[in-house]
GROMACS .gro file of C-alpha atoms in nm:
model
  309
    1PHE     CA    1  -0.348  -0.980  -0.908
    2LEU     CA    2  -0.049  -0.863  -0.703
    3LYS     CA    3  -0.008  -0.488  -0.678
    4TYR     CA    4   0.370  -0.519  -0.646
    5GLY     CA    5   0.587  -0.796  -0.788
    6ARG     CA    6   0.847  -0.998  -0.602
    7ASP     CA    7   1.116  -0.837  -0.819
    8ASP     CA    8   1.028  -0.503  -0.654
    9GLU     CA    9   1.092  -0.662  -0.314
   10ARG     CA   10   1.419  -0.813  -0.434
   11GLN     CA   11   1.528  -0.469  -0.549
   12ALA     CA   12   1.428  -0.322  -0.211
   13ASP     CA   13   1.642  -0.583  -0.033
   14GLU     CA   14   1.937  -0.505  -0.260
   15LEU     CA   15   1.904  -0.131  -0.202
   16GLY     CA   16   1.869  -0.183   0.174
   17PHE     CA   17   2.193  -0.382   0.172
   18LYS     CA   18   2.373  -0.101  -0.012
   19TYR     CA   19   2.234   0.167   0.218
   20ALA     CA   20   2.344  -0.025   0.529
   21LEU     CA   21   2.688  -0.087   0.378
   22ASN     CA   22   2.735   0.279   0.283
   23GLU     CA   23   2.633   0.392   0.632
   24GLY     CA   24   2.892   0.168   0.792
   25TYR     CA   25   2.669  -0.103   0.939
   26ASP     CA   26   2.765  -0.469   0.962
   27VAL     CA   27   2.566  -0.604   0.666
   28ARG     CA   28   2.615  -0.962   0.783
   29GLU     CA   29   2.338  -0.889   1.034
   30MET     CA   30   2.082  -0.842   0.756
   31ALA     CA   31   2.029  -1.217   0.717
   32LYS     CA   32   1.921  -1.233   1.081
   33VAL     CA   33   1.634  -0.995   1.005
   34PHE     CA   34   1.489  -1.231   0.745
   35LEU     CA   35   1.550  -1.530   0.971
   36ALA     CA   36   1.350  -1.355   1.244
   37LEU     CA   37   1.070  -1.285   0.994
   38GLN     CA   38   1.068  -1.652   0.896
   39ARG     CA   39   1.051  -1.768   1.258
   40ALA     CA   40   0.778  -1.516   1.340
   41SER     CA   41   0.576  -1.630   1.039
   42GLN     CA   42   0.607  -1.992   1.148
   43LEU     CA   43   0.481  -1.902   1.496
   44GLU     CA   44   0.187  -1.700   1.365
   45GLY     CA   45   0.081  -1.935   1.088
   46GLY     CA   46   0.123  -2.268   1.260
   47GLY     CA   47   0.317  -2.398   0.961
   48GLN     CA   48   0.052  -2.297   0.705
   49LYS     CA   49   0.254  -2.122   0.437
   50ILE     CA   50   0.112  -1.899   0.165
   51PRO     CA   51   0.177  -2.071  -0.170
   52ASP     CA   52   0.460  -1.914  -0.367
   53TRP     CA   53   0.229  -1.816  -0.653
   54ALA     CA   54   0.020  -1.603  -0.416
   55ALA     CA   55   0.307  -1.443  -0.222
   56SER     CA   56   0.391  -1.074  -0.267
   57HIS     CA   57   0.740  -1.116  -0.117
   58PRO     CA   58   1.017  -1.364  -0.198
   59ALA     CA   59   1.043  -1.649   0.052
   60GLU     CA   60   1.273  -1.581   0.347
   61PRO     CA   61   1.522  -1.858   0.255
   62GLU     CA   62   1.574  -1.687  -0.081
   63ARG     CA   63   1.624  -1.348   0.085
   64ILE     CA   64   1.872  -1.496   0.333
   65ALA     CA   65   2.065  -1.663   0.050
   66ASN     CA   66   2.077  -1.333  -0.141
   67VAL     CA   67   2.224  -1.153   0.162
   68GLU     CA   68   2.485  -1.424   0.208
   69ARG     CA   69   2.575  -1.400  -0.162
   70ARG     CA   70   2.618  -1.022  -0.138
   71VAL     CA   71   2.833  -1.055   0.174
   72ALA     CA   72   3.053  -1.312   0.002
   73ALA     CA   73   3.094  -1.077  -0.295
   74LEU     CA   74   3.251  -0.817  -0.063
   75GLY     CA   75   3.556  -1.042  -0.043
   76PRO     CA   76   3.789  -1.142   0.241
   77ASN     CA   77   3.904  -0.785   0.302
   78TYR     CA   78   3.560  -0.667   0.414
   79GLN     CA   79   3.580  -0.497   0.751
   80PRO     CA   80   3.246  -0.540   0.934
   81GLY     CA   81   3.095  -0.215   1.049
   82ARG     CA   82   2.891  -0.135   1.356
   83VAL     CA   83   2.583  -0.317   1.485
   84GLY     CA   84   2.463  -0.055   1.732
   85THR     CA   85   2.284  -0.286   1.973
   86PRO     CA   86   2.285  -0.050   2.275
   87GLU     CA   87   2.149   0.240   2.068
   88PHE     CA   88   1.883   0.018   1.912
   89MET     CA   89   1.777  -0.120   2.249
   90GLN     CA   90   1.743   0.232   2.383
   91GLN     CA   91   1.505   0.317   2.097
   92VAL     CA   92   1.280   0.010   2.139
   93ASN     CA   93   1.265   0.023   2.517
   94GLY     CA   94   0.906   0.104   2.610
   95LEU     CA   95   0.751   0.043   2.266
   96PRO     CA   96   0.403  -0.118   2.261
   97TYR     CA   97   0.408  -0.492   2.194
   98GLY     CA   98   0.153  -0.679   1.984
   99GLU     CA   99  -0.199  -0.565   1.907
  100ASN     CA  100  -0.341  -0.280   2.114
  101PRO     CA  101  -0.619  -0.424   2.335
  102ARG     CA  102  -0.779  -0.080   2.347
  103ASN     CA  103  -0.895  -0.158   1.992
  104GLY     CA  104  -1.070  -0.475   2.110
  105PHE     CA  105  -0.958  -0.829   2.190
  106PHE     CA  106  -1.087  -1.183   2.227
  107ARG     CA  107  -1.060  -1.376   2.552
  108GLN     CA  108  -1.192  -1.733   2.567
  109GLY     CA  109  -1.441  -1.670   2.289
  110THR     CA  110  -1.567  -1.332   2.415
  111PHE     CA  111  -1.480  -1.014   2.226
  112TYR     CA  112  -1.433  -0.706   2.445
  113HIS     CA  113  -1.396  -0.347   2.328
  114PRO     CA  114  -1.272  -0.128   2.614
  115GLU     CA  115  -1.319   0.201   2.427
  116MET     CA  116  -1.673   0.134   2.302
  117LYS     CA  117  -1.759  -0.066   2.615
  118PHE     CA  118  -1.934  -0.364   2.461
  119ARG     CA  119  -1.886  -0.739   2.438
  120PHE     CA  120  -2.026  -1.043   2.261
  121THR     CA  121  -1.941  -1.412   2.267
  122VAL     CA  122  -1.885  -1.673   1.997
  123PRO     CA  123  -1.830  -2.047   2.048
  124SER     CA  124  -1.482  -2.109   2.182
  125ASP     CA  125  -1.379  -2.330   1.889
  126TRP     CA  126  -1.459  -2.067   1.621
  127GLN     CA  127  -1.175  -1.888   1.446
  128THR     CA  128  -1.177  -1.516   1.519
  129GLN     CA  129  -1.033  -1.201   1.367
  130ASN     CA  130  -1.035  -0.841   1.484
  131ALA     CA  131  -0.971  -0.609   1.190
  132ALA     CA  132  -0.985  -0.230   1.173
  133ALA     CA  133  -1.339  -0.213   1.035
  134ALA     CA  134  -1.496  -0.541   1.144
  135VAL     CA  135  -1.483  -0.827   1.392
  136ALA     CA  136  -1.546  -1.171   1.241
  137ALA     CA  137  -1.567  -1.534   1.346
  138LEU     CA  138  -1.579  -1.853   1.139
  139SER     CA  139  -1.721  -2.189   1.246
  140PRO     CA  140  -1.488  -2.493   1.269
  141ARG     CA  141  -1.660  -2.651   0.968
  142LYS     CA  142  -1.624  -2.322   0.777
  143ASP     CA  143  -1.996  -2.330   0.703
  144ALA     CA  144  -2.103  -2.031   0.914
  145MET     CA  145  -1.975  -1.681   0.981
  146VAL     CA  146  -2.061  -1.384   1.199
  147GLN     CA  147  -1.946  -1.028   1.150
  148LEU     CA  148  -1.981  -0.717   1.363
  149THR     CA  149  -1.949  -0.368   1.214
  150LEU     CA  150  -2.033  -0.016   1.320
  151VAL     CA  151  -2.319   0.140   1.123
  152PRO     CA  152  -2.200   0.473   0.978
  153GLY     CA  153  -2.394   0.788   1.043
  154GLN     CA  154  -2.645   0.846   1.318
  155LEU     CA  155  -2.899   0.583   1.219
  156SER     CA  156  -3.116   0.422   1.484
  157PRO     CA  157  -3.140   0.041   1.492
  158GLU     CA  158  -3.479   0.069   1.320
  159GLN     CA  159  -3.342   0.292   1.042
  160ALA     CA  160  -3.035   0.075   0.993
  161ALA     CA  161  -3.249  -0.239   0.973
  162GLN     CA  162  -3.479  -0.081   0.717
  163ARG     CA  163  -3.186   0.019   0.497
  164PHE     CA  164  -3.024  -0.325   0.520
  165LEU     CA  165  -3.341  -0.523   0.452
  166GLN     CA  166  -3.429  -0.314   0.145
  167GLN     CA  167  -3.117  -0.423  -0.042
  168GLN     CA  168  -3.172  -0.571  -0.385
  169GLY     CA  169  -3.148  -0.950  -0.393
  170LEU     CA  170  -3.234  -0.980  -0.024
  171GLN     CA  171  -3.546  -1.155   0.102
  172ALA     CA  172  -3.620  -1.038   0.455
  173GLY     CA  173  -3.835  -1.190   0.722
  174GLN     CA  174  -4.036  -0.989   0.970
  175PRO     CA  175  -3.806  -0.775   1.189
  176SER     CA  176  -3.869  -0.779   1.563
  177ARG     CA  177  -3.773  -0.538   1.843
  178GLN     CA  178  -3.591  -0.710   2.127
  179THR     CA  179  -3.364  -0.625   2.419
  180PHE     CA  180  -3.042  -0.812   2.504
  181ASN     CA  181  -2.862  -0.736   2.831
  182GLY     CA  182  -3.027  -0.395   2.841
  183VAL     CA  183  -2.938  -0.316   2.478
  184PRO     CA  184  -3.230  -0.239   2.240
  185ALA     CA  185  -3.213  -0.431   1.913
  186VAL     CA  186  -3.394  -0.499   1.589
  187VAL     CA  187  -3.348  -0.856   1.464
  188ALA     CA  188  -3.455  -1.005   1.133
  189PRO     CA  189  -3.401  -1.328   0.939
  190PHE     CA  190  -3.297  -1.300   0.576
  191GLN     CA  191  -3.195  -1.486   0.263
  192ALA     CA  192  -2.962  -1.353  -0.004
  193GLN     CA  193  -2.890  -1.480  -0.353
  194THR     CA  194  -2.517  -1.471  -0.437
  195GLN     CA  195  -2.301  -1.611  -0.715
  196GLN     CA  196  -2.200  -1.890  -0.476
  197GLY     CA  197  -2.558  -1.981  -0.394
  198VAL     CA  198  -2.821  -1.884  -0.139
  199LEU     CA  199  -2.709  -1.754   0.199
  200GLN     CA  200  -2.938  -1.755   0.500
  201GLY     CA  201  -2.897  -1.588   0.835
  202TYR     CA  202  -2.994  -1.334   1.097
  203VAL     CA  203  -2.904  -0.968   1.120
  204ALA     CA  204  -2.927  -0.764   1.439
  205PHE     CA  205  -2.894  -0.390   1.479
  206LEU     CA  206  -2.802  -0.299   1.835
  207GLY     CA  207  -2.815   0.048   1.989
  208HIS     CA  208  -2.535   0.101   2.241
  209ALA     CA  209  -2.368   0.414   2.377
  210GLY     CA  210  -2.520   0.639   2.113
  211GLN     CA  211  -2.411   0.418   1.824
  212THR     CA  212  -2.568   0.138   1.622
  213PHE     CA  213  -2.386  -0.190   1.560
  214GLN     CA  214  -2.467  -0.445   1.292
  215LEU     CA  215  -2.416  -0.808   1.393
  216VAL     CA  216  -2.490  -1.053   1.115
  217GLY     CA  217  -2.465  -1.432   1.118
  218TYR     CA  218  -2.502  -1.628   0.796
  219SER     CA  219  -2.429  -1.958   0.626
  220PRO     CA  220  -2.516  -2.145   0.306
  221ALA     CA  221  -2.888  -2.216   0.316
  222GLN     CA  222  -2.835  -2.590   0.352
  223ALA     CA  223  -2.624  -2.534   0.667
  224PHE     CA  224  -2.848  -2.273   0.828
  225ALA     CA  225  -3.055  -2.509   1.044
  226ALA     CA  226  -2.743  -2.654   1.206
  227ASN     CA  227  -2.600  -2.310   1.278
  228GLU     CA  228  -2.916  -2.120   1.374
  229PRO     CA  229  -2.881  -2.186   1.751
  230ALA     CA  230  -2.526  -2.046   1.744
  231PHE     CA  231  -2.640  -1.735   1.555
  232ARG     CA  232  -2.912  -1.668   1.810
  233GLN     CA  233  -2.678  -1.724   2.102
  234ILE     CA  234  -2.413  -1.490   1.959
  235ILE     CA  235  -2.662  -1.210   1.896
  236GLN     CA  236  -2.817  -1.246   2.241
  237SER     CA  237  -2.474  -1.225   2.406
  238PHE     CA  238  -2.416  -0.863   2.298
  239GLY     CA  239  -2.407  -0.632   2.598
  240PRO     CA  240  -2.221  -0.357   2.783
  241VAL     CA  241  -1.888  -0.400   2.959
  242THR     CA  242  -1.856  -0.282   3.319
  243ASP     CA  243  -1.554  -0.477   3.447
  244PRO     CA  244  -1.283  -0.220   3.540
  245LYS     CA  245  -1.009  -0.468   3.446
  246ILE     CA  246  -1.144  -0.479   3.093
  247LEU     CA  247  -1.217  -0.108   3.065
  248ASN     CA  248  -0.872  -0.009   3.191
  249VAL     CA  249  -0.663  -0.267   3.004
  250GLN     CA  250  -0.345  -0.127   2.847
  251SER     CA  251  -0.114  -0.244   2.574
  252PRO     CA  252   0.186  -0.452   2.690
  253ARG     CA  253   0.527  -0.298   2.625
  254LEU     CA  254   0.882  -0.401   2.559
  255GLU     CA  255   1.131  -0.354   2.839
  256VAL     CA  256   1.506  -0.390   2.791
  257VAL     CA  257   1.701  -0.544   3.078
  258LYS     CA  258   2.069  -0.625   3.125
  259LEU     CA  259   2.167  -0.969   3.253
  260ASP     CA  260   2.361  -0.945   3.579
  261ARG     CA  261   2.487  -1.305   3.547
  262PRO     CA  262   2.509  -1.573   3.276
  263THR     CA  263   2.155  -1.694   3.205
  264SER     CA  264   1.990  -1.896   2.930
  265LEU     CA  265   1.686  -1.754   2.755
  266ALA     CA  266   1.481  -2.044   2.889
  267GLN     CA  267   1.571  -1.943   3.246
  268PHE     CA  268   1.507  -1.578   3.163
  269ALA     CA  269   1.162  -1.663   3.024
  270ARG     CA  270   1.064  -1.850   3.341
  271GLN     CA  271   1.192  -1.582   3.580
  272ARG     CA  272   1.150  -1.250   3.399
  273GLY     CA  273   0.988  -1.310   3.061
  274GLY     CA  274   0.654  -1.152   3.147
  275GLY     CA  275   0.441  -1.450   3.049
  276VAL     CA  276   0.555  -1.460   2.685
  277PRO     CA  277   0.639  -1.813   2.559
  278VAL     CA  278   1.009  -1.878   2.527
  279GLU     CA  279   0.968  -1.947   2.153
  280ARG     CA  280   0.841  -1.594   2.100
  281LEU     CA  281   1.106  -1.442   2.325
  282ALA     CA  282   1.365  -1.623   2.115
  283VAL     CA  283   1.235  -1.448   1.802
  284ILE     CA  284   1.214  -1.110   1.976
  285ASN     CA  285   1.574  -1.143   2.092
  286GLN     CA  286   1.708  -1.335   1.789
  287VAL     CA  287   1.832  -1.620   2.004
  288GLN     CA  288   1.873  -1.959   1.836
  289ASP     CA  289   1.942  -2.192   2.130
  290VAL     CA  290   1.717  -2.106   2.425
  291ASN     CA  291   1.920  -2.332   2.657
  292ALA     CA  292   2.261  -2.184   2.576
  293PRO     CA  293   2.397  -1.949   2.847
  294LEU     CA  294   2.405  -1.581   2.756
  295PRO     CA  295   2.692  -1.382   2.908
  296ALA     CA  296   2.643  -1.127   3.183
  297GLY     CA  297   2.582  -0.783   3.040
  298THR     CA  298   2.367  -0.912   2.752
  299LEU     CA  299   2.072  -0.683   2.673
  300LEU     CA  300   1.743  -0.871   2.638
  301LYS     CA  301   1.391  -0.760   2.554
  302ARG     CA  302   1.103  -0.882   2.765
  303VAL     CA  303   0.732  -0.797   2.764
  304VAL     CA  304   0.563  -0.630   3.060
  305GLY     CA  305   0.189  -0.590   3.101
  306ASP     CA  306  -0.107  -0.812   3.021
  307VAL     CA  307   0.010  -0.993   2.707
  308GLN     CA  308  -0.316  -1.183   2.661
  309PRO     CA  309  -0.580  -0.960   2.822
   0.00000   0.00000   0.00000
């Protein structure tokens, strides 16, 4: 089911090595790139690794070993080329860091969207995801889910509800007009027959700022009763955002600084790291030992701005 095979990625790595070598770069540095990817993946995934049979890329240890093999094949007479750290640092200085909060973000279970000026809240122990087309949350037992999407076109909540509830295979309850935090809504219970069994839930269509949002909460029918209070609470939490701190939030950015004295990355993180954990700063700066002193004059990247808005 993979669109591209791992052999394509192996070929891309090999070509990248040749390009860097031909342009006069120190190709020994290439292994550090894959090491950084490996460390970043470990931080993001909490140790949960995609199984090899489902991976579109070769594992980082394999890619690192391939680089080391290619470097060894250059022989003892290889003259390392340039690294270009100052030029690179100049290019990345000021770049946005992480996800852009202007596209929405979660804080302590509440999702805020500064551009569209709305919010809603899910239980704090639910897993959340903010994708380009939808915002979703999954219960700890993985037996309930909510999803928020923007209804395309200029449909009113009533029109959007009518279109949704007329879908084939859907059994709809009586829709009701309600108002949550000043937002008009149409809410209806429903059941849907799927290949995995019967799903049961609530769907709400909410009119806000000239647009209609669809917020649906559903679960397997046998788990609906246990999750119904959460579905109701989530739907009723939808409302406008007025807090200027939320509306004016900006993306954090990278800032390059030069050490004026020998400093370890751990000390740098405490004094000037911008609130980013030292483990993440170590990946950003490709530092292995956070307690080892770095010489004066070293260029380091830090993050400025509200990292977790």
